[in-house]
N, CA, C and O of each residue as an XYZ file, in Angstrom:
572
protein
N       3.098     13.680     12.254
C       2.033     12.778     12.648
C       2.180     11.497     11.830
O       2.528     11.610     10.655
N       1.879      9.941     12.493
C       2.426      9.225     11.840
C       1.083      8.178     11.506
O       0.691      7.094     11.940
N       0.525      9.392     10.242
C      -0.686      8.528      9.583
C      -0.930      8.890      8.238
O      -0.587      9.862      7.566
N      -1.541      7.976      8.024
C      -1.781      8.047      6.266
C      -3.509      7.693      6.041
O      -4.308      6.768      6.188
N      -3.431      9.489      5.463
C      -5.055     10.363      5.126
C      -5.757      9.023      4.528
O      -5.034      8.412      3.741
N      -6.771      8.578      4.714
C      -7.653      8.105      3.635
C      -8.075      8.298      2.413
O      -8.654      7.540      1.635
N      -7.640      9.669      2.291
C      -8.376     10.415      1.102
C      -7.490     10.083     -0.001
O      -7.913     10.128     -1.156
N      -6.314      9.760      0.260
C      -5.338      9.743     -0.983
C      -5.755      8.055     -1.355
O      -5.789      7.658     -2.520
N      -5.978      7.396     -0.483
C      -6.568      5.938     -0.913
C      -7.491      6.109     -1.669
O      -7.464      5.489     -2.733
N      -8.674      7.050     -1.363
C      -9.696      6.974     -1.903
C      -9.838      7.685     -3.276
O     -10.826      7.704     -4.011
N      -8.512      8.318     -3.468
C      -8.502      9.325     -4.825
C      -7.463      8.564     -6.014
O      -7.297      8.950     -7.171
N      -6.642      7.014     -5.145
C      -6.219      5.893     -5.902
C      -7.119      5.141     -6.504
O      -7.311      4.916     -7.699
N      -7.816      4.662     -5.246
C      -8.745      3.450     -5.681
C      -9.918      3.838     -6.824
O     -10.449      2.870     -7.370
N     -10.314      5.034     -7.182
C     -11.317      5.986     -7.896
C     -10.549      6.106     -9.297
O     -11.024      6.072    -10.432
N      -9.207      6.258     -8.876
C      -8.553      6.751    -10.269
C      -8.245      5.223    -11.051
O      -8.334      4.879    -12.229
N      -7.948      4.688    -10.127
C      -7.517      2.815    -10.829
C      -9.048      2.245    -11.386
O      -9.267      1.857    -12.533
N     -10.215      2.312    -10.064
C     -11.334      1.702    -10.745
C     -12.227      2.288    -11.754
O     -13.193      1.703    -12.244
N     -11.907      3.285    -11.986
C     -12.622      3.800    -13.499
C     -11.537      4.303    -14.655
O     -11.972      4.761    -15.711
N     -10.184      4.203    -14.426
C      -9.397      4.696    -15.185
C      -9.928      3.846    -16.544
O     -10.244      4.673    -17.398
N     -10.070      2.878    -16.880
C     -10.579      2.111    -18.032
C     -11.701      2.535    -18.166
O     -11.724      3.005    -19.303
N     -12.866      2.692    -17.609
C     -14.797      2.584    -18.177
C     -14.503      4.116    -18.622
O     -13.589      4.938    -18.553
N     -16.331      3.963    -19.312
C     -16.390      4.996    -19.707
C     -17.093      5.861    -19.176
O     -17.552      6.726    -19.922
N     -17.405      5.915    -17.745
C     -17.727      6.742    -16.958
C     -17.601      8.119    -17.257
O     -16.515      8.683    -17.125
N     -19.119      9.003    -17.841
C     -18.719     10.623    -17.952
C     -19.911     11.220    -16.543
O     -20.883     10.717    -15.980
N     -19.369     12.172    -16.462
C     -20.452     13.251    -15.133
C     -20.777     14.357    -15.687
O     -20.210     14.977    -16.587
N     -21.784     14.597    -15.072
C     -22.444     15.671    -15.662
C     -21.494     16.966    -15.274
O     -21.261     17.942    -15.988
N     -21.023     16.704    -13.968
C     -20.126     17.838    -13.213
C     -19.047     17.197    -12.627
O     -18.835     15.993    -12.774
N     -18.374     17.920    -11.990
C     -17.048     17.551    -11.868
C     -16.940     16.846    -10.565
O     -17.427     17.403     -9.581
N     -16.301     15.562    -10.420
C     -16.644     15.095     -9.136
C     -15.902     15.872     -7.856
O     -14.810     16.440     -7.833
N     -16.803     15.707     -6.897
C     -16.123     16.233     -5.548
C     -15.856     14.935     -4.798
O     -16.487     13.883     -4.897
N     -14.646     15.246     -3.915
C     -14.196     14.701     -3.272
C     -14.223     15.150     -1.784
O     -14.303     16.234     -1.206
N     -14.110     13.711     -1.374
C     -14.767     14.017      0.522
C     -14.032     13.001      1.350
O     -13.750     11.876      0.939
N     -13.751     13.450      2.499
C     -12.963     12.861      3.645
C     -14.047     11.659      4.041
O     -15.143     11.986      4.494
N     -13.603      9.847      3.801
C     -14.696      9.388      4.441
C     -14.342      8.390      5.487
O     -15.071      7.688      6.188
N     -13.285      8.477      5.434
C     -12.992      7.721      6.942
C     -10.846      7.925      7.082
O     -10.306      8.647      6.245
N     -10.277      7.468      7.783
C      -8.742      7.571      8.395
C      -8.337      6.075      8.403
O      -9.043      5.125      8.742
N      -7.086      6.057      7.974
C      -6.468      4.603      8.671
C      -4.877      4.955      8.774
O      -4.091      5.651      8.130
N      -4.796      3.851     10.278
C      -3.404      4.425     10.666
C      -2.570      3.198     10.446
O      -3.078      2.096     10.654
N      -1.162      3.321      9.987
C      -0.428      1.746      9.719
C      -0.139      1.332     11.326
O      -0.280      1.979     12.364
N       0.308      0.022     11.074
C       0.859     -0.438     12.371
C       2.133     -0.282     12.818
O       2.566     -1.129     13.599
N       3.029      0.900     12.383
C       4.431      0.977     12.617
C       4.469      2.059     13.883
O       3.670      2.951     14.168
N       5.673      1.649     14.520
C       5.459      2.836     15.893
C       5.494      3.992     15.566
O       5.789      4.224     14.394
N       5.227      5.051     16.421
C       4.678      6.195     16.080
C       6.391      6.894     15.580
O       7.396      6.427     16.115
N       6.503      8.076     14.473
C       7.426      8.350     14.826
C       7.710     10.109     14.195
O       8.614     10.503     13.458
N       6.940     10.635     14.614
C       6.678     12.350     14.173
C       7.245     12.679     13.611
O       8.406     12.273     13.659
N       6.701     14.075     12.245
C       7.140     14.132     11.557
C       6.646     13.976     10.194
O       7.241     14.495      9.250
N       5.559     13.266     10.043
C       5.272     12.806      8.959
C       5.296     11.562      8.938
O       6.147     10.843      9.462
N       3.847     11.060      7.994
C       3.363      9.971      7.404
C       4.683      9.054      7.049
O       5.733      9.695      7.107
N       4.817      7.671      6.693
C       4.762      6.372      6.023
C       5.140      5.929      4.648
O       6.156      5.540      4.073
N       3.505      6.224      4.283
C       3.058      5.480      3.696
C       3.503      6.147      2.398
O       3.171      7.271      2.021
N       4.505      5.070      1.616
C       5.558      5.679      0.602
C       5.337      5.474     -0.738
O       5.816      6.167     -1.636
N       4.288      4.099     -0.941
C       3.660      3.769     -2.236
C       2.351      3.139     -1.618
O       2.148      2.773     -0.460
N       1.608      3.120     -2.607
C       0.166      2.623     -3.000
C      -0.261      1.833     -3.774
O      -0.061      2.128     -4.953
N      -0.777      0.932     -3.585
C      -1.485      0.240     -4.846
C      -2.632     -0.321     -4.636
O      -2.522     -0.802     -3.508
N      -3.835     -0.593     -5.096
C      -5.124     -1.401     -5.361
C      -6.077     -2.048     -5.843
O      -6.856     -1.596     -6.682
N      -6.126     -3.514     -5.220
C      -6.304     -4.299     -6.569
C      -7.961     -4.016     -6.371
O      -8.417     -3.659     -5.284
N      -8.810     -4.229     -7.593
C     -10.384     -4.367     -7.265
C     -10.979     -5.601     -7.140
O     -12.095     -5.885     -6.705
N     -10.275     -6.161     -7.488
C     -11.129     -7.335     -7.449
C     -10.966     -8.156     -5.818
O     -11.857     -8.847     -5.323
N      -9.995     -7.955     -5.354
C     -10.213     -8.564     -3.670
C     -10.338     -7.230     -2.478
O     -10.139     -7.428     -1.279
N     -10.837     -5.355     -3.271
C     -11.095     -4.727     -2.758
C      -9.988     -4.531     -1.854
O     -10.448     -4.731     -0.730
N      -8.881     -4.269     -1.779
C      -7.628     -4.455     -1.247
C      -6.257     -3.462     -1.552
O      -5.611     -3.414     -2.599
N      -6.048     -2.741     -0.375
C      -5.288     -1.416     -0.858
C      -3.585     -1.827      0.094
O      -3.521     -2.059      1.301
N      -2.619     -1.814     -0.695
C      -0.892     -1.908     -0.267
C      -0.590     -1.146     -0.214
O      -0.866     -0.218     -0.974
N       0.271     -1.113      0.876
C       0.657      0.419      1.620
C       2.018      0.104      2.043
O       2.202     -0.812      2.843
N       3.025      0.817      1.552
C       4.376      0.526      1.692
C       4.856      1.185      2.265
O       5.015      2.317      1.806
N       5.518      0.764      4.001
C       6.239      1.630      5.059
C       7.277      0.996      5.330
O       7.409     -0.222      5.443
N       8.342      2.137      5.485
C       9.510      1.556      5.585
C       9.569      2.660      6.756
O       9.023      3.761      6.826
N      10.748      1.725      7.998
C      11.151      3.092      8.872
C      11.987      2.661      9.770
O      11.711      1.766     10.570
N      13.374      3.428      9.697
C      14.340      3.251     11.115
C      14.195      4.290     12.539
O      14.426      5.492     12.662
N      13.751      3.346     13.444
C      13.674      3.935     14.906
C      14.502      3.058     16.012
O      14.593      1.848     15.807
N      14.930      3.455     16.832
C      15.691      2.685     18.355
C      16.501      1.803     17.767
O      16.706      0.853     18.522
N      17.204      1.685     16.453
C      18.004      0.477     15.796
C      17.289     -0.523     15.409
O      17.706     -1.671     15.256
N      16.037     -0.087     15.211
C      14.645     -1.139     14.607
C      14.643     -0.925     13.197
O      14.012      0.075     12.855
N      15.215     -1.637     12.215
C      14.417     -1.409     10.560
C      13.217     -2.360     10.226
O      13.112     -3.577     10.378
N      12.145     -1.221      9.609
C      10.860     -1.875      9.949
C      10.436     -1.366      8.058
O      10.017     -0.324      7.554
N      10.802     -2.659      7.527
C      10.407     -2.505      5.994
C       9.133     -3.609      5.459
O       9.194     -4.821      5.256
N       8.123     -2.767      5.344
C       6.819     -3.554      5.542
C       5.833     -3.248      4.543
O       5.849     -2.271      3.793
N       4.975     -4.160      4.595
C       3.704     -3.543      3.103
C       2.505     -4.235      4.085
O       2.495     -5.424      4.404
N       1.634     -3.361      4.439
C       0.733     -3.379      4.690
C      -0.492     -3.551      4.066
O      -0.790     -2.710      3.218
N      -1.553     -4.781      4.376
C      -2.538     -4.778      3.093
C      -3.733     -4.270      4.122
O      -3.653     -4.080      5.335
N      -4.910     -4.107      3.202
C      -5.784     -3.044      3.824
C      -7.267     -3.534      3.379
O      -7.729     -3.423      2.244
N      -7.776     -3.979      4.264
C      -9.430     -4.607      3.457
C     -10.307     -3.356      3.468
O     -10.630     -2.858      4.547
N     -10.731     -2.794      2.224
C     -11.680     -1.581      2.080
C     -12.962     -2.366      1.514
O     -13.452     -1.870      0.500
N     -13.586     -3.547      2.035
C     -14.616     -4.039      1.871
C     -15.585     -3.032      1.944
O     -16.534     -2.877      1.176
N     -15.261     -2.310      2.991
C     -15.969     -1.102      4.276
C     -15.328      0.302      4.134
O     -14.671      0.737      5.079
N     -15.494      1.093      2.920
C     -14.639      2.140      2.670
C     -14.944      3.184      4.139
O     -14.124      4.010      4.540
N     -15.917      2.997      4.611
C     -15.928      4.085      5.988
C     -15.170      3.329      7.782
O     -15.170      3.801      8.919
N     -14.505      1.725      7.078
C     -14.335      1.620      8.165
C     -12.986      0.635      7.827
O     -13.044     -0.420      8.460
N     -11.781      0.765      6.956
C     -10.523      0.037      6.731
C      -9.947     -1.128      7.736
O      -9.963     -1.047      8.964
N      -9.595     -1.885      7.206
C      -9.424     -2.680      8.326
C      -8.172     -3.571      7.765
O      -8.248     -4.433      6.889
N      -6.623     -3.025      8.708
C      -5.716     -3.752      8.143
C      -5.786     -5.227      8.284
O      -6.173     -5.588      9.395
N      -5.541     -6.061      7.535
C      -5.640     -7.672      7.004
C      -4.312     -7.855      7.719
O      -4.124     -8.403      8.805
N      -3.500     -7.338      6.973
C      -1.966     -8.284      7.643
C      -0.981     -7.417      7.266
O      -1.212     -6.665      6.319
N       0.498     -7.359      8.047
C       1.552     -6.524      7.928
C       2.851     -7.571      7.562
O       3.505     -8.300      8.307
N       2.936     -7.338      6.152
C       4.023     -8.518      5.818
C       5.476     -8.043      6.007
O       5.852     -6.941      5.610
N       5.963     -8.584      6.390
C       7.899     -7.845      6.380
C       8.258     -8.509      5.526
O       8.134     -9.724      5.379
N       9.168     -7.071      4.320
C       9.385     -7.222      3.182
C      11.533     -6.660      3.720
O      12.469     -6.237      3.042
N      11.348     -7.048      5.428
C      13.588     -6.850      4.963
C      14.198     -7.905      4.772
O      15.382     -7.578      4.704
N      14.092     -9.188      4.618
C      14.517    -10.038      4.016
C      15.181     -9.703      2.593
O      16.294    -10.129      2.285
N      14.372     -8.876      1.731
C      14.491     -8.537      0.680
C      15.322     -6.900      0.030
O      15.757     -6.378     -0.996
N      15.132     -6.685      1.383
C      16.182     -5.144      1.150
C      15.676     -3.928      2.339
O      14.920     -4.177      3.278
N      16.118     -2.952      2.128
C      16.346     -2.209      3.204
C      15.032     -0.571      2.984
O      14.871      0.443      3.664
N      14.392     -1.069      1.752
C      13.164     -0.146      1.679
C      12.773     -0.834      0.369
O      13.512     -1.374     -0.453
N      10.977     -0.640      0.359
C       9.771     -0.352     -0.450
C      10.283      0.452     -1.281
O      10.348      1.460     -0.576
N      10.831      0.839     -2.593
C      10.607      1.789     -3.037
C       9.345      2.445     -3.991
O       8.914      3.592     -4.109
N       8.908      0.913     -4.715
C       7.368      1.368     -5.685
C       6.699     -0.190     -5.367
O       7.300     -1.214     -5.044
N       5.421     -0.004     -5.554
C       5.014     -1.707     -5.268
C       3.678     -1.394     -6.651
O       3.172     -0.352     -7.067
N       3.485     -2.864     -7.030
C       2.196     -2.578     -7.794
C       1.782     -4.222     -7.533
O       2.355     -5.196     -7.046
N       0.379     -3.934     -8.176
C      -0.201     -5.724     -7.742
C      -0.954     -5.713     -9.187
O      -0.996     -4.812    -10.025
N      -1.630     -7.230     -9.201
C      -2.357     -7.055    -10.353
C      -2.600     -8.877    -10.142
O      -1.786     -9.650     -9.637
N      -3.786     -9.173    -10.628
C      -4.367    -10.762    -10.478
C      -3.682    -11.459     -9.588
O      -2.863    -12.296     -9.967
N      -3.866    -11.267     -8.532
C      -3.286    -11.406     -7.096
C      -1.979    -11.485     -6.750
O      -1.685    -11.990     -5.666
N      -0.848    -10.930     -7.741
C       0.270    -11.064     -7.437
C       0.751     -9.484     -6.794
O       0.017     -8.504     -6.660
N       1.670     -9.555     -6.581
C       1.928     -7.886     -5.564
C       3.342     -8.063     -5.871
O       3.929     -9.128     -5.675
N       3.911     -6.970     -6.374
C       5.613     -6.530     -6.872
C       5.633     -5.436     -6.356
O       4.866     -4.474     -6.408
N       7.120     -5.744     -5.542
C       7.659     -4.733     -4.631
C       9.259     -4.340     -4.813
O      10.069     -4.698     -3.958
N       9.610     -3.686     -5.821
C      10.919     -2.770     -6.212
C      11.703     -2.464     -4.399
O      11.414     -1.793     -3.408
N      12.722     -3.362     -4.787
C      13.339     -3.351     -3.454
C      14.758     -2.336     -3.287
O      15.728     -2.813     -3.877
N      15.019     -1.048     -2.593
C      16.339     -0.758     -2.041
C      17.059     -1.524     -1.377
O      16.589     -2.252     -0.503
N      18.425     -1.484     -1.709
C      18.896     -2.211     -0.904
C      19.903     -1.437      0.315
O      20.041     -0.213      0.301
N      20.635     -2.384      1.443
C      21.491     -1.074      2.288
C      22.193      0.043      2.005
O      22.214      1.128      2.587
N      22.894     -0.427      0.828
C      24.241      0.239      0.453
C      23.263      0.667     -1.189
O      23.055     -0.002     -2.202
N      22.976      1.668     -0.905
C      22.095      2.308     -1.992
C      22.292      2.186     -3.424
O      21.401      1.965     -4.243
N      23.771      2.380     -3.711
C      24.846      2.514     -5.393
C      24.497      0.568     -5.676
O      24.631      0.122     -6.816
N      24.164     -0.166     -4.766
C      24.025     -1.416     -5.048
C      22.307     -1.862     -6.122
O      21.170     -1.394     -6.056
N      22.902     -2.897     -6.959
C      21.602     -3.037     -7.570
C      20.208     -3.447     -6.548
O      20.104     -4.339     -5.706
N      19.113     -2.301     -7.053
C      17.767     -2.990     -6.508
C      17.697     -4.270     -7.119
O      18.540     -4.827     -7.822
N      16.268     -4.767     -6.656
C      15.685     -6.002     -7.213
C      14.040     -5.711     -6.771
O      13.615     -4.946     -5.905
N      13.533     -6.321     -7.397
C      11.918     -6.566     -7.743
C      11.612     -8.167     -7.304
O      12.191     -9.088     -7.881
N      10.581     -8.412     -6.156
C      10.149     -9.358     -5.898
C       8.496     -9.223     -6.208
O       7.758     -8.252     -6.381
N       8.303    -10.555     -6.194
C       7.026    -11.062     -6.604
C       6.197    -11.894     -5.536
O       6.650    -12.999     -5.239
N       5.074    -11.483     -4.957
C       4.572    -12.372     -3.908
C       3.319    -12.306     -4.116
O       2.759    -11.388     -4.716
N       2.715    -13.411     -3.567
C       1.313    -13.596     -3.885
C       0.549    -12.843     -2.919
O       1.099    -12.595     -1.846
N      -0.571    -12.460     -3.114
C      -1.125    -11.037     -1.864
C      -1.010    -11.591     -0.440
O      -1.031    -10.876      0.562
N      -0.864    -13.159     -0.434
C      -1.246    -13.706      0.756
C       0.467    -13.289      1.735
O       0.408    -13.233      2.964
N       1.949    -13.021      0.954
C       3.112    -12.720      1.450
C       3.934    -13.847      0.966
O       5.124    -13.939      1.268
N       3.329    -14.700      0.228
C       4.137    -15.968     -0.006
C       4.776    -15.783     -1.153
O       4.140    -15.589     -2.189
N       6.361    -15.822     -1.124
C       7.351    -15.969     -2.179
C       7.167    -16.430     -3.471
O       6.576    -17.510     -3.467
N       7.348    -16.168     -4.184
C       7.170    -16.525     -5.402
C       8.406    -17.439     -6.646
O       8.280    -18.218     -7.592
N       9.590    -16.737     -5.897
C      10.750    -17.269     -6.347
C      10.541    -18.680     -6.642
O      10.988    -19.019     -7.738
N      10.170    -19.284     -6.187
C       9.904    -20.526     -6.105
C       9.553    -21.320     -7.527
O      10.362    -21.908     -8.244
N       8.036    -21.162     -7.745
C       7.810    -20.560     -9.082
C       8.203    -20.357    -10.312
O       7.945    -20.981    -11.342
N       9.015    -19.193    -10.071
C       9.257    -18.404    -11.729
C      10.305    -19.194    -12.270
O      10.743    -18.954    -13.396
């Protein structure tokens, strides 16, 4: 099935936004199914996508890294995700990241920048790490 649970978003975004405070509970928290989101890549059975995660809090905003070969299509992409509305996700925009290599392998973000650890075709070849601003815009430029 070619979707990615909510729940693992919601057991990121929980673990990132209190990993610092000092948040204690009286009991142990439970966890609950509160809504689904599906990426925009064609369907392709078998199993989920969505290969890394990341979320920033402060623009409420979850990256979702899918990479996938179908019909001679390579479809290497990071998907951003507005959880303004945790019961109702709503993808923002699907950036294509093959310019830069041939898979997502880890992505992380942080004060609006988003780094995405790139595979490349020929695997034994060096990765590389790009830098883009959440909006998809290059950074190279820049540094």
């Amino acid at each position: 099935m070619n979707r990615c649970f909510f729940v693992w978003c919601c057991i990121v975004a929980f673990a990132q936004e209190f990993a610092t405070s000092n948040v204690t509970f009286a009991k142990s928290p439970q966890l609950r199914l509160l809504s689904r989101w599906q990426n925009a890549l064609p369907p392709q059975g078998g199993g989920g996508l969505c290969e890394s995660i990341a979320f920033e809090p402060q623009t409420r905003r979850l990256f979702v890294a899918n990479s996938l070969v179908t019909g001679g299509q390579r479809y290497v992409r990071i998907e951003v995700v507005n959880l303004d509305n945790p019961l109702q996700p709503v993808t923002e925009a699907s950036l294509d990241f093959s310019a830069f290599g041939a898979d997502v392998s880890s992505i992380a973000v942080s004060n609006g920048v988003l780094a995405a650890a790139m595979i490349q075709t020929v695997k034994t070849d060096s990765g590389r790490v790009v830098f883009v601003d959440v909006s998809g815009a290059d950074l190279r430029p820049a540094l």
